[in-house]
Structures are given as C-alpha cells and as structure tokens.
Amino acid sequence: MRIFVTGGAGYIGSICVEELLNAGHQVTVFDNLTEGHRSAIDPRADFAQGDLLDPQGLQAALRAAGAEAVMHFAANALVGESMSNPTKYFRNNVTGGMHLLEAMNECGVKKIVFSSTCATFGTPERVPIDETLPQRPINPYGESKLIFEQMLRWYDEIHGIKSVALRYFNAAGASARFGEDHRIETHLIPNVLKVALGQKPNVSIFGTDYETPDGTCVRDYIHILDLAQAHMLALGREASAKYNLGTGGGTSVREIITACERVTGRKIEVLEQPRRSGDPARLIASSERIHSELGWAPKFQAIDPIIESAWAWHLRHPNGYGD
Ligand code: UDP
C-alpha cells in the first residue's frame, strides 16, 4: 500500500516507517522536523516537509503521495509540558488532527491508524486497563488525544473514514537503525541511559510515595517493534476500532533503574524528587482485544531485552541524531 506517515521522523514514527518499508509498502513521511530528525527518516521513504497547521500544504502533500492510508504519529506528547502549555496541545493535536482528517476527506483517503495513548484513561479505576474503562484524562495531553479519538467516530459516520486508534502504553527500546532522541528528554529510560553514558550525573525519581509496592510509579513498557507490528496489523482491519497496546506487565521507576544498571553494568545515581504533576500511579494495559481480533501479541515481555535494544542504540548514537 501507499502510506502517508505524519511524524515519520519522530521516535515511534521512524521505526514504524522502517517496518512498513521492510514489509514492502511505499511510504511518504510528512513531518515539520520540530521534534523529528531528518536523519531518522528512512532513505527508502519519500519526504514532504510540512506542518499540520498548514491545511493547504498538507492537502497538497497528501494528494501528491497518492496515499491509500494514513498513519498519524505527529503530535506533542509530553504530559508535564501539557500541564503548563495546554494551548500547544490543543492546537497541534486537535486542530492539526482536524486538518489531517479534512485533507483525507478531500483526497478520498479512507483509512487512518492513529497514535493514541493510555493517558486518555487518566487515573484508572483498576488495572489492567481494558477498552471498557471510562476515559477521563487528567492532563491536556491525554484530553487532546481523546478529542481526536472522538472526532474519528464522526469522520467514519459522516465520511466513511475507517480508523484504528492504538492507545500505547510506554513505548521503549530501539530498532537496529532508529531510536529515541528527543531534543528535550523527559522520558525515564533515555534519561537513565544518559546517566549510564556519563552525560548526566543522576536521574530524578519523581515521587516515592505512590501506592505501589516500592512507592514509585508503575508503567507498562512496550517494545517499539511490537508496537510497529500492531500498526501493520491495524492496516488490514476493515472496520473502525480502538485498542489498548501494552505487554500487560508493570515495571516501577526503581525497577527500571535497577534493570538499566544490570544491562549497562554501570551504577546509576538517583535523586528522589516530589511527584510530577499529571502522573497516575499505575498504568498497565490489557491487550486482550487486539490479541483476539488482530492476533497481536508482544514478542518482548521482559524489561531487560527492551532496555538492551535501547542501550545498544544509545551506545552507537551517544549524541542521538546529532541535530
Ligand atoms: N520518571 C522519573 N524520572 C524521569 C522521567 C520519568 O521518575 O526522569 C517517571 C515519571 O514520573 C513516570 C514514569 O517515570 O512515572 C514514566 O515516565 P515517562 O516520562 O517515561 O513516560 P509517561 O508515563 O509520562 O508517558
């Protein structure tokens, strides 16, 4: 298929593009390179530099790509930043997303796979989180993604655009070529690995008084290649659907740090800090629905191999993509 990938120069987008190309699809990457990196774009893909907030440019790029489907990764995705700058999140994720749906409608593209998030659930009543739980975001990032999910329903009912929303839990790890390099790094695993590389003196633990076994937040870390595989399967689904995507396992912040010490063989200094606003204590996915409907199952369950792939990439790219 010919696939138009927004945010294809970012962490998750770049690796999904690589896997799409490996599977024989044709890809056009659409990215404004604000968060993404030019050298994270697989050279086999076409590249259109542009912005979701420029509807004419977006529509022209989508038409030129001759796309049969869209994968939509381009978004702002930091919980903490969204708590201080909600406008950025609603503008880029909601208004930008609406321009994309409108462009799809204008160009007759009837299929979209959307990067959604477990942050749409807020603080869940129970874990693991399945698709029947209410979505009540506790930060503007999660709200912006939920609004887009809700818009998808109407673009299906009114315009026949079929969508699969994948609510990722914590994407982690790397492929052999592409990895995680954010200009401002707020994510746990890359920050711990920066300490292992000697680029930072210590890593902060945000909150040690959560109601979890060791007092630190528990997350469900899913390997980026498993996540990419779910996108591939989602392309083949005819009807619209929403799926939670994780391994079903929970790892605390302290357990991540210990695992990084094991994998890297290096001591990680920590700094205990107050809670970060907008963080729920425990987020663990039930991926039963995508397993039973699309046959998806994660190849990576344990945390060490996930961290090993990230560490291998960071050792080869100590300064990330270098731009
Ligand atoms: N975290 C931390 N120190 C850091 C970065 C993150 O303690 O330097 C915690 C954060 O509070 C959360 C978990 O690690 O509980 C995962 O955070 P991350 O930003 O990686 O992903 P999120 O769950 O926010 O998508």
Short mmCIF file of C-alpha atoms and ligand atoms in Angstrom, two decimals:
data_model
loop_
_atom_site.label_atom_id
_atom_site.label_comp_id
_atom_site.label_asym_id
_atom_site.label_seq_id
_atom_site.Cartn_x
_atom_site.Cartn_y
_atom_site.Cartn_z
CA MET A 1 0.00 0.00 0.00
CA ARG A 2 0.97 3.65 -0.32
CA ILE A 3 1.04 5.08 3.21
CA PHE A 4 1.29 8.73 4.31
CA VAL A 5 3.01 8.86 7.70
CA THR A 6 2.74 12.06 9.72
CA GLY A 7 5.52 12.37 12.28
CA GLY A 8 7.60 9.79 10.44
CA ALA A 9 10.82 11.49 11.57
CA GLY A 10 9.99 11.02 15.26
CA TYR A 11 10.83 8.14 17.57
CA ILE A 12 7.82 5.88 17.05
CA GLY A 13 7.08 7.10 13.53
CA SER A 14 10.60 6.45 12.21
CA ILE A 15 10.58 2.83 13.36
CA CYS A 16 7.08 2.19 12.02
CA VAL A 17 8.20 3.65 8.67
CA GLU A 18 11.18 1.29 8.66
CA GLU A 19 8.90 -1.70 9.33
CA LEU A 20 6.36 -0.59 6.70
CA LEU A 21 9.14 -0.38 4.10
CA ASN A 22 10.53 -3.76 5.19
CA ALA A 23 7.04 -5.19 4.60
CA GLY A 24 7.01 -3.81 1.03
CA HIS A 25 4.78 -0.75 1.48
CA GLN A 26 5.54 2.63 -0.12
CA VAL A 27 5.86 5.48 2.35
CA THR A 28 5.72 9.26 2.29
CA VAL A 29 6.86 10.88 5.53
CA PHE A 30 5.20 14.19 6.43
CA ASP A 31 6.98 15.98 9.26
CA ASN A 32 7.80 19.56 10.25
CA LEU A 33 11.09 18.42 11.89
CA THR A 34 10.29 20.39 15.05
CA GLU A 35 10.53 17.25 17.15
CA GLY A 36 11.69 14.81 14.48
CA HIS A 37 15.10 14.44 12.83
CA ARG A 38 15.92 14.38 9.13
CA SER A 39 18.37 11.51 9.63
CA ALA A 40 15.64 9.47 11.35
CA ILE A 41 13.79 9.31 8.03
CA ASP A 42 14.41 6.01 6.32
CA PRO A 43 16.14 6.86 2.99
CA ARG A 44 13.77 4.50 1.15
CA ALA A 45 10.81 6.79 2.03
CA ASP A 46 9.73 9.96 0.22
CA PHE A 47 9.80 13.04 2.42
CA ALA A 48 7.46 16.05 2.40
CA GLN A 49 8.40 18.68 4.95
CA GLY A 50 5.29 20.43 6.19
CA ASP A 51 3.05 21.27 9.08
CA LEU A 52 -0.40 20.01 10.07
CA LEU A 53 -1.31 23.62 10.84
CA ASP A 54 -0.92 24.49 7.13
CA PRO A 55 -4.02 22.80 5.66
CA GLN A 56 -3.27 23.70 2.00
CA GLY A 57 0.30 22.38 2.17
CA LEU A 58 -0.89 19.28 3.98
CA GLN A 59 -3.57 18.55 1.42
CA ALA A 60 -1.14 19.06 -1.47
CA ALA A 61 1.36 16.66 0.12
CA LEU A 62 -1.31 14.03 0.77
CA ARG A 63 -2.58 14.27 -2.80
CA ALA A 64 0.93 14.09 -4.25
CA ALA A 65 1.65 10.98 -2.18
CA GLY A 66 -1.30 9.16 -3.76
CA ALA A 67 -1.89 7.66 -0.33
CA GLU A 68 -4.30 4.82 0.33
CA ALA A 69 -3.91 5.08 4.11
CA VAL A 70 -2.55 7.43 6.75
CA MET A 71 -0.60 6.66 9.89
CA HIS A 72 -0.81 9.64 12.21
CA PHE A 73 2.05 9.99 14.71
CA ALA A 74 2.71 13.74 14.53
CA ALA A 75 1.80 15.24 17.90
CA ASN A 76 3.13 16.82 21.03
CA ALA A 77 3.37 14.10 23.64
CA LEU A 78 4.70 15.35 26.96
CA VAL A 79 2.39 15.16 29.95
CA GLY A 80 4.36 17.70 32.00
CA GLU A 81 4.58 20.28 29.20
CA SER A 82 0.86 19.93 28.54
CA MET A 83 0.17 20.90 32.15
CA SER A 84 1.93 24.25 31.64
CA ASN A 85 1.06 24.90 27.96
CA PRO A 86 -2.33 23.34 27.15
CA THR A 87 -2.82 25.59 24.10
CA LYS A 88 0.13 23.97 22.32
CA TYR A 89 -1.53 20.56 22.80
CA PHE A 90 -4.99 21.56 21.65
CA ARG A 91 -3.61 23.49 18.67
CA ASN A 92 -1.24 20.86 17.34
CA ASN A 93 -3.01 17.66 18.37
CA VAL A 94 -6.64 18.69 17.91
CA THR A 95 -6.62 21.46 15.27
CA GLY A 96 -3.72 19.86 13.38
CA GLY A 97 -5.50 16.50 13.55
CA MET A 98 -8.71 18.00 12.22
CA HIS A 99 -6.81 19.41 9.23
CA LEU A 100 -5.50 15.93 8.54
CA LEU A 101 -8.98 14.39 8.59
CA GLU A 102 -10.27 17.14 6.36
CA ALA A 103 -7.39 16.61 3.90
CA MET A 104 -8.11 12.86 3.90
CA ASN A 105 -11.73 13.57 3.11
CA GLU A 106 -10.81 15.96 0.30
CA CYS A 107 -8.36 13.44 -1.18
CA GLY A 108 -10.61 10.38 -0.73
CA VAL A 109 -8.27 8.58 1.71
CA LYS A 110 -10.48 6.27 3.77
CA LYS A 111 -8.16 4.69 6.31
CA ILE A 112 -6.20 6.04 9.28
CA VAL A 113 -4.18 4.40 12.06
CA PHE A 114 -3.87 6.81 14.95
CA SER A 115 -1.26 7.01 17.74
CA SER A 116 -3.41 7.38 20.80
CA THR A 117 -2.37 6.92 24.39
CA CYS A 118 -3.16 5.35 27.74
CA ALA A 119 -3.19 8.94 29.03
CA THR A 120 -6.76 9.11 27.67
CA PHE A 121 -7.78 6.94 30.65
CA GLY A 122 -6.44 9.25 33.37
CA THR A 123 -6.32 7.53 36.75
CA PRO A 124 -7.97 4.17 36.06
CA GLU A 125 -10.39 2.51 38.47
CA ARG A 126 -8.45 -0.71 38.05
CA VAL A 127 -5.56 -2.26 36.16
CA PRO A 128 -5.04 -3.83 33.71
CA ILE A 129 -6.85 -1.21 31.67
CA ASP A 130 -9.14 -2.64 29.03
CA GLU A 131 -11.19 -0.79 26.43
CA THR A 132 -14.37 -0.80 28.54
CA LEU A 133 -12.96 1.51 31.22
CA PRO A 134 -14.07 5.15 31.12
CA GLN A 135 -11.69 7.64 29.50
CA ARG A 136 -11.17 10.54 31.91
CA PRO A 137 -7.86 12.24 31.15
CA ILE A 138 -6.07 14.10 33.94
CA ASN A 139 -3.85 16.22 31.69
CA PRO A 140 -4.31 18.22 28.46
CA TYR A 141 -2.11 15.80 26.51
CA GLY A 142 -4.49 12.90 27.25
CA GLU A 143 -7.50 15.16 26.62
CA SER A 144 -6.18 16.26 23.22
CA LYS A 145 -5.74 12.63 22.15
CA LEU A 146 -9.19 11.69 23.43
CA ILE A 147 -10.79 14.56 21.49
CA PHE A 148 -9.15 13.26 18.32
CA GLU A 149 -10.40 9.73 19.05
CA GLN A 150 -13.91 11.16 19.38
CA MET A 151 -13.56 13.07 16.12
CA LEU A 152 -12.65 9.82 14.37
CA ARG A 153 -16.08 8.39 15.13
CA TRP A 154 -17.80 11.22 13.26
CA TYR A 155 -15.45 11.14 10.26
CA ASP A 156 -16.37 7.46 9.95
CA GLU A 157 -20.12 8.00 10.34
CA ILE A 158 -20.25 11.02 8.06
CA HIS A 159 -17.40 10.47 5.57
CA GLY A 160 -16.73 6.73 5.81
CA ILE A 161 -13.13 7.17 7.00
CA LYS A 162 -12.19 3.96 8.86
CA SER A 163 -9.85 4.31 11.80
CA VAL A 164 -7.88 2.21 14.22
CA ALA A 165 -6.80 4.08 17.37
CA LEU A 166 -3.94 2.39 19.20
CA ARG A 167 -3.57 3.53 22.80
CA TYR A 168 0.08 2.97 23.53
CA PHE A 169 1.33 2.50 26.98
CA ASN A 170 5.07 3.31 27.38
CA ALA A 171 6.95 2.86 24.10
CA ALA A 172 10.55 1.86 24.71
CA GLY A 173 13.56 0.27 23.01
CA ALA A 174 15.02 0.74 19.55
CA SER A 175 15.46 -0.99 16.20
CA ALA A 176 18.96 -1.62 14.89
CA ARG A 177 18.89 1.71 13.00
CA PHE A 178 16.48 4.05 14.74
CA GLY A 179 15.99 5.00 18.37
CA GLU A 180 14.74 7.54 20.88
CA ASP A 181 16.22 11.05 20.67
CA HIS A 182 14.05 13.89 21.92
CA ARG A 183 15.50 17.40 21.88
CA ILE A 184 14.27 17.85 25.42
CA GLU A 185 14.34 14.42 27.00
CA THR A 186 11.78 13.86 29.72
CA HIS A 187 11.27 10.08 29.37
CA LEU A 188 12.56 7.75 32.00
CA ILE A 189 14.60 5.12 30.13
CA PRO A 190 16.63 7.51 27.90
CA ASN A 191 17.31 9.70 30.92
CA VAL A 192 18.60 6.73 32.93
CA LEU A 193 20.77 5.68 29.97
CA LYS A 194 22.21 9.21 29.76
CA VAL A 195 23.47 8.69 33.32
CA ALA A 196 24.97 5.35 32.27
CA LEU A 197 26.69 7.14 29.37
CA GLY A 198 28.14 9.72 31.79
CA GLN A 199 26.15 12.55 30.18
CA LYS A 200 24.13 13.31 33.32
CA PRO A 201 25.19 12.96 36.97
CA ASN A 202 21.93 11.38 38.15
CA VAL A 203 18.33 10.62 37.27
CA SER A 204 15.37 12.02 39.15
CA ILE A 205 12.72 9.75 40.60
CA PHE A 206 9.51 11.75 40.51
CA GLY A 207 7.55 10.59 43.56
CA THR A 208 8.43 7.86 46.05
CA ASP A 209 5.13 7.93 47.97
CA TYR A 210 2.74 6.39 45.44
CA GLU A 211 0.53 3.49 46.47
CA THR A 212 2.67 0.96 44.66
CA PRO A 213 4.93 -1.79 46.06
CA ASP A 214 8.07 0.38 46.11
CA GLY A 215 6.38 3.79 46.17
CA THR A 216 7.33 4.73 42.58
CA CYS A 217 5.07 4.84 39.53
CA VAL A 218 4.38 1.64 37.64
CA ARG A 219 4.18 1.66 33.83
CA ASP A 220 3.74 -0.92 31.07
CA TYR A 221 6.79 -0.66 28.78
CA ILE A 222 6.21 -1.99 25.28
CA HIS A 223 8.95 -2.60 22.72
CA ILE A 224 8.79 -0.28 19.76
CA LEU A 225 9.00 -3.20 17.30
CA ASP A 226 5.94 -4.85 18.90
CA LEU A 227 4.18 -1.54 18.60
CA ALA A 228 5.15 -1.27 14.93
CA GLN A 229 3.78 -4.76 14.35
CA ALA A 230 0.41 -3.69 15.77
CA HIS A 231 0.31 -0.83 13.22
CA MET A 232 0.90 -3.27 10.43
CA LEU A 233 -2.00 -5.47 11.58
CA ALA A 234 -4.22 -2.40 12.06
CA LEU A 235 -3.77 -1.52 8.37
CA GLY A 236 -5.54 -4.74 7.44
CA ARG A 237 -8.57 -4.15 9.64
CA GLU A 238 -11.69 -3.09 7.69
CA ALA A 239 -13.94 -1.68 10.43
CA SER A 240 -13.05 1.12 12.85
CA ALA A 241 -11.66 0.01 16.22
CA LYS A 242 -9.82 1.15 19.33
CA TYR A 243 -7.21 -1.00 21.02
CA ASN A 244 -5.05 -0.73 24.13
CA LEU A 245 -1.49 -1.75 23.48
CA GLY A 246 0.95 -2.91 26.14
CA THR A 247 2.51 -6.10 27.44
CA GLY A 248 0.23 -6.44 30.48
CA GLY A 249 3.27 -6.25 32.75
CA GLY A 250 4.11 -3.42 35.16
CA THR A 251 7.58 -2.08 35.96
CA SER A 252 8.22 0.60 38.58
CA VAL A 253 10.61 3.53 38.18
CA ARG A 254 13.01 1.91 40.65
CA GLU A 255 12.81 -1.41 38.77
CA ILE A 256 13.67 0.38 35.52
CA ILE A 257 16.73 1.93 37.14
CA THR A 258 17.88 -1.43 38.53
CA ALA A 259 17.31 -3.07 35.13
CA CYS A 260 19.39 -0.34 33.46
CA GLU A 261 22.19 -0.99 35.97
CA ARG A 262 22.02 -4.70 35.12
CA VAL A 263 22.01 -4.16 31.35
CA THR A 264 24.70 -1.46 31.23
CA GLY A 265 26.86 -2.78 34.08
CA ARG A 266 27.07 0.81 35.33
CA LYS A 267 25.92 2.42 38.58
CA ILE A 268 23.02 4.88 38.24
CA GLU A 269 22.87 7.69 40.80
CA VAL A 270 19.33 8.75 41.68
CA LEU A 271 17.80 11.89 43.10
CA GLU A 272 14.46 11.48 44.85
CA GLN A 273 12.13 14.31 43.89
CA PRO A 274 8.49 15.23 44.53
CA ARG A 275 5.77 13.85 42.27
CA ARG A 276 5.49 15.21 38.71
CA SER A 277 2.04 16.68 38.11
CA GLY A 278 -0.33 14.71 35.91
CA ASP A 279 1.22 11.26 36.66
CA PRO A 280 -1.14 8.40 37.65
CA ALA A 281 0.38 5.75 39.98
CA ARG A 282 -0.19 2.67 37.82
CA LEU A 283 -0.84 2.25 34.10
CA ILE A 284 -0.94 -1.31 32.83
CA ALA A 285 -2.64 -2.42 29.62
CA SER A 286 -4.95 -5.26 28.87
CA SER A 287 -4.27 -6.06 25.22
CA GLU A 288 -6.78 -8.92 25.07
CA ARG A 289 -8.93 -7.20 22.47
CA ILE A 290 -6.18 -6.64 19.89
CA HIS A 291 -4.91 -10.12 20.61
CA SER A 292 -8.27 -11.74 19.91
CA GLU A 293 -9.31 -9.50 16.98
CA LEU A 294 -6.00 -8.99 15.15
CA GLY A 295 -3.83 -11.77 16.56
CA TRP A 296 -1.29 -9.32 18.00
CA ALA A 297 1.00 -10.50 20.78
CA PRO A 298 4.18 -8.83 22.03
CA LYS A 299 7.46 -10.65 21.31
CA PHE A 300 9.16 -8.72 24.11
CA GLN A 301 7.70 -9.30 27.59
CA ALA A 302 10.66 -8.87 29.94
CA ILE A 303 12.10 -5.42 30.55
CA ASP A 304 15.81 -6.32 30.14
CA PRO A 305 15.74 -7.09 26.38
CA ILE A 306 13.77 -3.88 25.80
CA ILE A 307 16.41 -1.87 27.64
CA GLU A 308 19.21 -3.81 25.90
CA SER A 309 17.94 -2.65 22.50
CA ALA A 310 17.75 0.96 23.72
CA TRP A 311 21.23 0.73 25.25
CA ALA A 312 22.73 -0.71 22.05
CA TRP A 313 21.29 2.21 20.08
CA HIS A 314 22.47 4.83 22.58
CA LEU A 315 25.98 3.34 22.61
CA ARG A 316 26.10 3.65 18.81
CA HIS A 317 24.50 7.14 18.90
CA PRO A 318 25.71 8.77 22.12
CA ASN A 319 24.63 12.18 20.80
CA GLY A 320 21.41 10.89 19.26
CA TYR A 321 20.86 12.02 15.69
CA GLY A 322 23.17 14.97 16.31
CA ASP A 323 20.85 17.75 15.10
N1 UDP B 1 10.05 9.50 35.58
C1 UDP B 1 11.01 9.68 36.57
N2 UDP B 1 12.17 10.34 36.23
C2 UDP B 1 12.41 10.81 34.97
C3 UDP B 1 11.43 10.62 33.98
C4 UDP B 1 10.25 9.96 34.32
O1 UDP B 1 10.83 9.27 37.71
O2 UDP B 1 13.48 11.40 34.72
C5 UDP B 1 8.82 8.77 35.90
C6 UDP B 1 7.54 9.51 35.58
O3 UDP B 1 7.14 10.30 36.67
C7 UDP B 1 6.58 8.35 35.28
C8 UDP B 1 7.49 7.26 34.70
O4 UDP B 1 8.82 7.61 35.10
O5 UDP B 1 6.03 7.88 36.47
C9 UDP B 1 7.44 7.17 33.19
O6 UDP B 1 7.59 8.48 32.69
P1 UDP B 1 7.86 8.81 31.16
O7 UDP B 1 8.01 10.29 31.06
O8 UDP B 1 8.97 7.96 30.65
O9 UDP B 1 6.55 8.30 30.42
P2 UDP B 1 4.99 8.67 30.66
O10 UDP B 1 4.47 7.55 31.55
O11 UDP B 1 4.88 10.03 31.26
O12 UDP B 1 4.42 8.60 29.28
#
